[in-house]
Short mmCIF file of N, CA and C in Angstrom, two decimals:
data_model
loop_
_atom_site.label_atom_id
_atom_site.label_comp_id
_atom_site.label_asym_id
_atom_site.label_seq_id
_atom_site.Cartn_x
_atom_site.Cartn_y
_atom_site.Cartn_z
N MET M 1 -2.48 -2.21 8.75
CA MET M 1 -2.30 -2.38 7.34
C MET M 1 -1.73 -1.08 6.79
N CYS M 2 -0.71 -1.13 5.97
CA CYS M 2 -0.15 0.04 5.31
C CYS M 2 -0.38 -0.12 3.81
N LEU M 3 -0.94 0.91 3.21
CA LEU M 3 -1.29 0.81 1.80
C LEU M 3 -0.83 2.04 1.04
N PRO M 4 -0.41 1.86 -0.23
CA PRO M 4 -0.07 3.02 -1.05
C PRO M 4 -1.32 3.64 -1.65
N SER M 5 -1.22 4.89 -2.02
CA SER M 5 -2.34 5.61 -2.62
C SER M 5 -2.00 6.02 -4.04
N THR M 6 -3.02 6.04 -4.91
CA THR M 6 -2.86 6.49 -6.29
C THR M 6 -3.88 7.58 -6.57
N ALA M 7 -3.61 8.78 -6.08
CA ALA M 7 -4.55 9.89 -6.20
C ALA M 7 -4.63 10.39 -7.63
N ASP M 8 -5.83 10.79 -8.03
CA ASP M 8 -6.05 11.41 -9.32
C ASP M 8 -6.09 12.91 -9.08
N GLU M 9 -4.92 13.53 -9.08
CA GLU M 9 -4.81 14.93 -8.74
C GLU M 9 -5.55 15.83 -9.73
N ASP M 10 -5.73 15.37 -10.98
CA ASP M 10 -6.47 16.15 -11.96
C ASP M 10 -7.93 16.29 -11.57
N GLU M 11 -8.45 15.34 -10.82
CA GLU M 11 -9.85 15.37 -10.39
C GLU M 11 -9.99 15.99 -9.00
N GLY M 12 -8.90 16.46 -8.42
CA GLY M 12 -8.94 17.07 -7.10
C GLY M 12 -9.07 16.07 -5.98
N GLU M 13 -8.73 14.83 -6.24
CA GLU M 13 -8.84 13.77 -5.24
C GLU M 13 -7.61 13.76 -4.35
N THR M 14 -7.81 13.72 -3.03
CA THR M 14 -6.69 13.62 -2.12
C THR M 14 -6.14 12.19 -2.15
N LYS M 15 -4.94 12.02 -1.62
CA LYS M 15 -4.36 10.68 -1.56
C LYS M 15 -5.21 9.77 -0.67
N GLN M 16 -5.74 10.31 0.40
CA GLN M 16 -6.58 9.51 1.29
C GLN M 16 -7.88 9.09 0.58
N GLU M 17 -8.50 10.02 -0.14
CA GLU M 17 -9.72 9.69 -0.89
C GLU M 17 -9.43 8.65 -1.96
N ALA M 18 -8.28 8.77 -2.60
CA ALA M 18 -7.91 7.79 -3.63
C ALA M 18 -7.74 6.40 -3.04
N LEU M 19 -7.12 6.32 -1.88
CA LEU M 19 -6.92 5.04 -1.23
C LEU M 19 -8.26 4.39 -0.87
N ILE M 20 -9.17 5.17 -0.34
CA ILE M 20 -10.50 4.66 -0.01
C ILE M 20 -11.19 4.15 -1.28
N ARG M 21 -11.13 4.94 -2.36
CA ARG M 21 -11.76 4.55 -3.62
C ARG M 21 -11.13 3.29 -4.20
N GLU M 22 -9.80 3.23 -4.22
CA GLU M 22 -9.10 2.08 -4.79
C GLU M 22 -9.44 0.80 -4.02
N CYS M 23 -9.48 0.87 -2.70
CA CYS M 23 -9.81 -0.31 -1.90
C CYS M 23 -11.24 -0.78 -2.16
N ARG M 24 -12.15 0.18 -2.33
CA ARG M 24 -13.53 -0.16 -2.64
C ARG M 24 -13.63 -0.79 -4.03
N GLU M 25 -12.99 -0.17 -5.04
CA GLU M 25 -13.09 -0.65 -6.42
C GLU M 25 -12.33 -1.95 -6.65
N GLU M 26 -11.16 -2.10 -6.07
CA GLU M 26 -10.30 -3.24 -6.37
C GLU M 26 -10.41 -4.39 -5.38
N LEU M 27 -10.84 -4.09 -4.15
CA LEU M 27 -10.88 -5.14 -3.12
C LEU M 27 -12.26 -5.32 -2.49
N GLY M 28 -13.20 -4.42 -2.79
CA GLY M 28 -14.55 -4.54 -2.27
C GLY M 28 -14.65 -4.28 -0.77
N ILE M 29 -13.74 -3.47 -0.22
CA ILE M 29 -13.76 -3.18 1.21
C ILE M 29 -13.85 -1.69 1.45
N THR M 30 -14.31 -1.33 2.65
CA THR M 30 -14.32 0.05 3.11
C THR M 30 -13.22 0.16 4.16
N ILE M 31 -12.44 1.23 4.08
CA ILE M 31 -11.36 1.43 5.04
C ILE M 31 -11.45 2.81 5.67
N SER M 32 -10.84 2.93 6.84
CA SER M 32 -10.58 4.25 7.42
C SER M 32 -9.07 4.47 7.27
N VAL M 33 -8.71 5.68 6.91
CA VAL M 33 -7.31 6.00 6.63
C VAL M 33 -6.74 6.81 7.79
N GLY M 34 -5.59 6.37 8.27
CA GLY M 34 -4.90 7.07 9.36
C GLY M 34 -3.76 7.92 8.85
N ASP M 35 -2.74 8.04 9.67
CA ASP M 35 -1.58 8.87 9.36
C ASP M 35 -0.72 8.24 8.26
N VAL M 36 0.11 9.07 7.67
CA VAL M 36 1.09 8.59 6.68
C VAL M 36 2.09 7.69 7.40
N PHE M 37 2.35 6.52 6.81
CA PHE M 37 3.37 5.61 7.32
C PHE M 37 4.74 6.05 6.79
N MET M 38 4.80 6.31 5.49
CA MET M 38 6.03 6.79 4.88
C MET M 38 5.79 7.20 3.43
N ASP M 39 6.71 7.99 2.90
CA ASP M 39 6.74 8.36 1.49
C ASP M 39 8.01 7.78 0.89
N VAL M 40 7.89 7.25 -0.31
CA VAL M 40 9.05 6.68 -1.00
C VAL M 40 9.06 7.21 -2.43
N VAL M 41 10.20 7.67 -2.87
CA VAL M 41 10.40 8.02 -4.28
C VAL M 41 11.44 7.06 -4.82
N HIS M 42 11.10 6.37 -5.91
CA HIS M 42 12.01 5.39 -6.50
C HIS M 42 12.13 5.67 -7.99
N GLU M 43 13.37 5.68 -8.46
CA GLU M 43 13.63 5.93 -9.87
C GLU M 43 13.94 4.62 -10.59
N TYR M 44 13.05 4.28 -11.51
CA TYR M 44 13.30 3.18 -12.44
C TYR M 44 13.96 3.80 -13.67
N PRO M 45 14.53 2.98 -14.56
CA PRO M 45 15.17 3.55 -15.75
C PRO M 45 14.25 4.43 -16.60
N ASP M 46 12.95 4.10 -16.64
CA ASP M 46 12.04 4.83 -17.53
C ASP M 46 10.97 5.65 -16.82
N ILE M 47 10.91 5.57 -15.48
CA ILE M 47 9.87 6.30 -14.76
C ILE M 47 10.28 6.47 -13.30
N THR M 48 9.83 7.56 -12.71
CA THR M 48 10.01 7.78 -11.28
C THR M 48 8.65 7.64 -10.61
N VAL M 49 8.58 6.84 -9.55
CA VAL M 49 7.32 6.66 -8.83
C VAL M 49 7.44 7.27 -7.43
N HIS M 50 6.34 7.86 -6.98
CA HIS M 50 6.25 8.41 -5.63
C HIS M 50 5.12 7.67 -4.94
N LEU M 51 5.46 6.90 -3.92
CA LEU M 51 4.48 6.12 -3.16
C LEU M 51 4.27 6.76 -1.79
N THR M 52 3.03 7.00 -1.44
CA THR M 52 2.68 7.45 -0.10
C THR M 52 1.89 6.32 0.54
N LEU M 53 2.41 5.81 1.64
CA LEU M 53 1.75 4.72 2.36
C LEU M 53 1.09 5.26 3.61
N PHE M 54 -0.12 4.76 3.87
CA PHE M 54 -0.90 5.18 5.02
C PHE M 54 -1.18 4.01 5.94
N HIS M 55 -1.31 4.29 7.21
CA HIS M 55 -1.90 3.33 8.12
C HIS M 55 -3.38 3.31 7.77
N ALA M 56 -3.99 2.13 7.70
CA ALA M 56 -5.40 2.02 7.36
C ALA M 56 -5.99 0.81 8.06
N LYS M 57 -7.32 0.85 8.20
CA LYS M 57 -8.03 -0.24 8.87
C LYS M 57 -9.27 -0.58 8.06
N ILE M 58 -9.51 -1.88 7.86
CA ILE M 58 -10.74 -2.31 7.20
C ILE M 58 -11.89 -2.09 8.17
N THR M 59 -12.90 -1.33 7.73
CA THR M 59 -14.05 -1.06 8.58
C THR M 59 -15.30 -1.81 8.14
N ASP M 60 -15.32 -2.27 6.89
CA ASP M 60 -16.48 -3.01 6.40
C ASP M 60 -16.08 -3.85 5.19
N GLY M 61 -16.63 -5.05 5.14
CA GLY M 61 -16.42 -5.92 3.99
C GLY M 61 -15.32 -6.94 4.21
N THR M 62 -15.25 -7.85 3.26
CA THR M 62 -14.23 -8.89 3.21
C THR M 62 -13.50 -8.73 1.89
N ILE M 63 -12.19 -8.85 1.91
CA ILE M 63 -11.40 -8.67 0.69
C ILE M 63 -11.86 -9.62 -0.40
N GLN M 64 -12.09 -9.04 -1.58
CA GLN M 64 -12.45 -9.79 -2.78
C GLN M 64 -11.40 -9.48 -3.85
N LEU M 65 -11.10 -10.44 -4.68
CA LEU M 65 -10.12 -10.23 -5.75
C LEU M 65 -10.84 -9.72 -7.00
N LEU M 66 -11.18 -8.44 -6.99
CA LEU M 66 -11.91 -7.83 -8.11
C LEU M 66 -10.98 -7.39 -9.23
N GLU M 67 -9.75 -7.04 -8.89
CA GLU M 67 -8.77 -6.55 -9.87
C GLU M 67 -7.44 -7.29 -9.78
N HIS M 68 -7.28 -8.14 -8.80
CA HIS M 68 -6.01 -8.78 -8.53
C HIS M 68 -6.15 -10.30 -8.56
N ASN M 69 -5.03 -10.99 -8.69
CA ASN M 69 -5.04 -12.45 -8.73
C ASN M 69 -4.87 -13.08 -7.35
N ALA M 70 -4.24 -12.36 -6.43
CA ALA M 70 -3.99 -12.93 -5.11
C ALA M 70 -3.74 -11.82 -4.10
N VAL M 71 -4.03 -12.14 -2.85
CA VAL M 71 -3.73 -11.26 -1.71
C VAL M 71 -3.20 -12.16 -0.61
N ALA M 72 -2.20 -11.68 0.12
CA ALA M 72 -1.66 -12.47 1.23
C ALA M 72 -1.34 -11.54 2.38
N TRP M 73 -1.76 -11.92 3.59
CA TRP M 73 -1.35 -11.23 4.80
C TRP M 73 -0.10 -11.95 5.29
N ILE M 74 0.99 -11.20 5.38
CA ILE M 74 2.25 -11.83 5.80
C ILE M 74 2.84 -11.08 6.98
N THR M 75 3.70 -11.76 7.70
CA THR M 75 4.41 -11.14 8.82
C THR M 75 5.72 -10.54 8.30
N PRO M 76 6.32 -9.64 9.07
CA PRO M 76 7.61 -9.10 8.65
C PRO M 76 8.66 -10.18 8.38
N ASP M 77 8.62 -11.27 9.14
CA ASP M 77 9.59 -12.36 8.94
C ASP M 77 9.39 -13.08 7.61
N GLU M 78 8.20 -12.98 7.04
CA GLU M 78 7.91 -13.66 5.78
C GLU M 78 8.24 -12.83 4.54
N ILE M 79 8.55 -11.55 4.72
CA ILE M 79 8.83 -10.66 3.59
C ILE M 79 9.87 -11.25 2.63
N PRO M 80 10.99 -11.81 3.11
CA PRO M 80 12.00 -12.33 2.17
C PRO M 80 11.51 -13.48 1.28
N HIS M 81 10.40 -14.09 1.61
CA HIS M 81 9.89 -15.23 0.84
C HIS M 81 8.98 -14.81 -0.31
N TYR M 82 8.81 -13.52 -0.52
CA TYR M 82 7.94 -13.00 -1.58
C TYR M 82 8.72 -12.09 -2.51
N ALA M 83 8.28 -12.04 -3.75
CA ALA M 83 8.90 -11.15 -4.75
C ALA M 83 8.20 -9.78 -4.68
N PHE M 84 8.97 -8.73 -4.58
CA PHE M 84 8.45 -7.38 -4.55
C PHE M 84 9.15 -6.54 -5.61
N CYS M 85 8.53 -5.44 -5.99
CA CYS M 85 9.14 -4.50 -6.92
C CYS M 85 10.29 -3.78 -6.22
N PRO M 86 11.28 -3.31 -6.97
CA PRO M 86 12.39 -2.58 -6.36
C PRO M 86 11.94 -1.38 -5.52
N ALA M 87 10.85 -0.73 -5.92
CA ALA M 87 10.36 0.43 -5.17
C ALA M 87 9.89 0.05 -3.77
N ASP M 88 9.61 -1.22 -3.55
CA ASP M 88 9.12 -1.69 -2.25
C ASP M 88 10.23 -2.00 -1.26
N LYS M 89 11.48 -2.00 -1.69
CA LYS M 89 12.59 -2.40 -0.82
C LYS M 89 12.65 -1.57 0.46
N GLU M 90 12.63 -0.26 0.32
CA GLU M 90 12.71 0.63 1.48
C GLU M 90 11.49 0.45 2.40
N ILE M 91 10.33 0.24 1.80
CA ILE M 91 9.10 0.02 2.57
C ILE M 91 9.22 -1.26 3.39
N ASN M 92 9.63 -2.34 2.73
CA ASN M 92 9.76 -3.63 3.42
C ASN M 92 10.80 -3.58 4.54
N GLU M 93 11.88 -2.84 4.32
CA GLU M 93 12.90 -2.71 5.36
C GLU M 93 12.33 -2.00 6.59
N ARG M 94 11.56 -0.96 6.35
CA ARG M 94 10.98 -0.24 7.50
C ARG M 94 9.95 -1.10 8.22
N ILE M 95 9.10 -1.80 7.48
CA ILE M 95 8.13 -2.70 8.11
C ILE M 95 8.84 -3.76 8.94
N ALA M 96 9.88 -4.35 8.37
CA ALA M 96 10.63 -5.39 9.09
C ALA M 96 11.26 -4.85 10.37
N THR M 97 11.73 -3.61 10.32
CA THR M 97 12.36 -3.01 11.49
C THR M 97 11.33 -2.62 12.56
N GLU M 98 10.26 -1.97 12.14
CA GLU M 98 9.30 -1.45 13.10
C GLU M 98 8.31 -2.47 13.65
N TYR M 99 8.03 -3.52 12.88
CA TYR M 99 6.97 -4.45 13.30
C TYR M 99 7.47 -5.86 13.60
N LYS M 100 8.78 -6.02 13.64
CA LYS M 100 9.33 -7.35 13.95
C LYS M 100 9.07 -7.67 15.42
N LYS M 101 8.74 -8.93 15.68
CA LYS M 101 8.46 -9.37 17.05
C LYS M 101 9.71 -9.35 17.90
#
């Protein structure tokens, strides 16, 4: 599983700590965080976003929709069938390249 992190740098939280916290708060799961999968910087007309994605593994719990409406596990071949934000384009291309059967 590769997940982005939203660290609260003002609170001294690392990106890895933020990812663990976000998964617990929003999905009700505990994860272990591995190496960085990739970093992406994307410029929208009104904001620039910096996404850091990590390899991660669920170590405890079952995903719950505490903050979201839906979750789907998809294969690289299924990526074109879903709508993603423009910032996800580079991420999806790398996933499709590296994890395609």
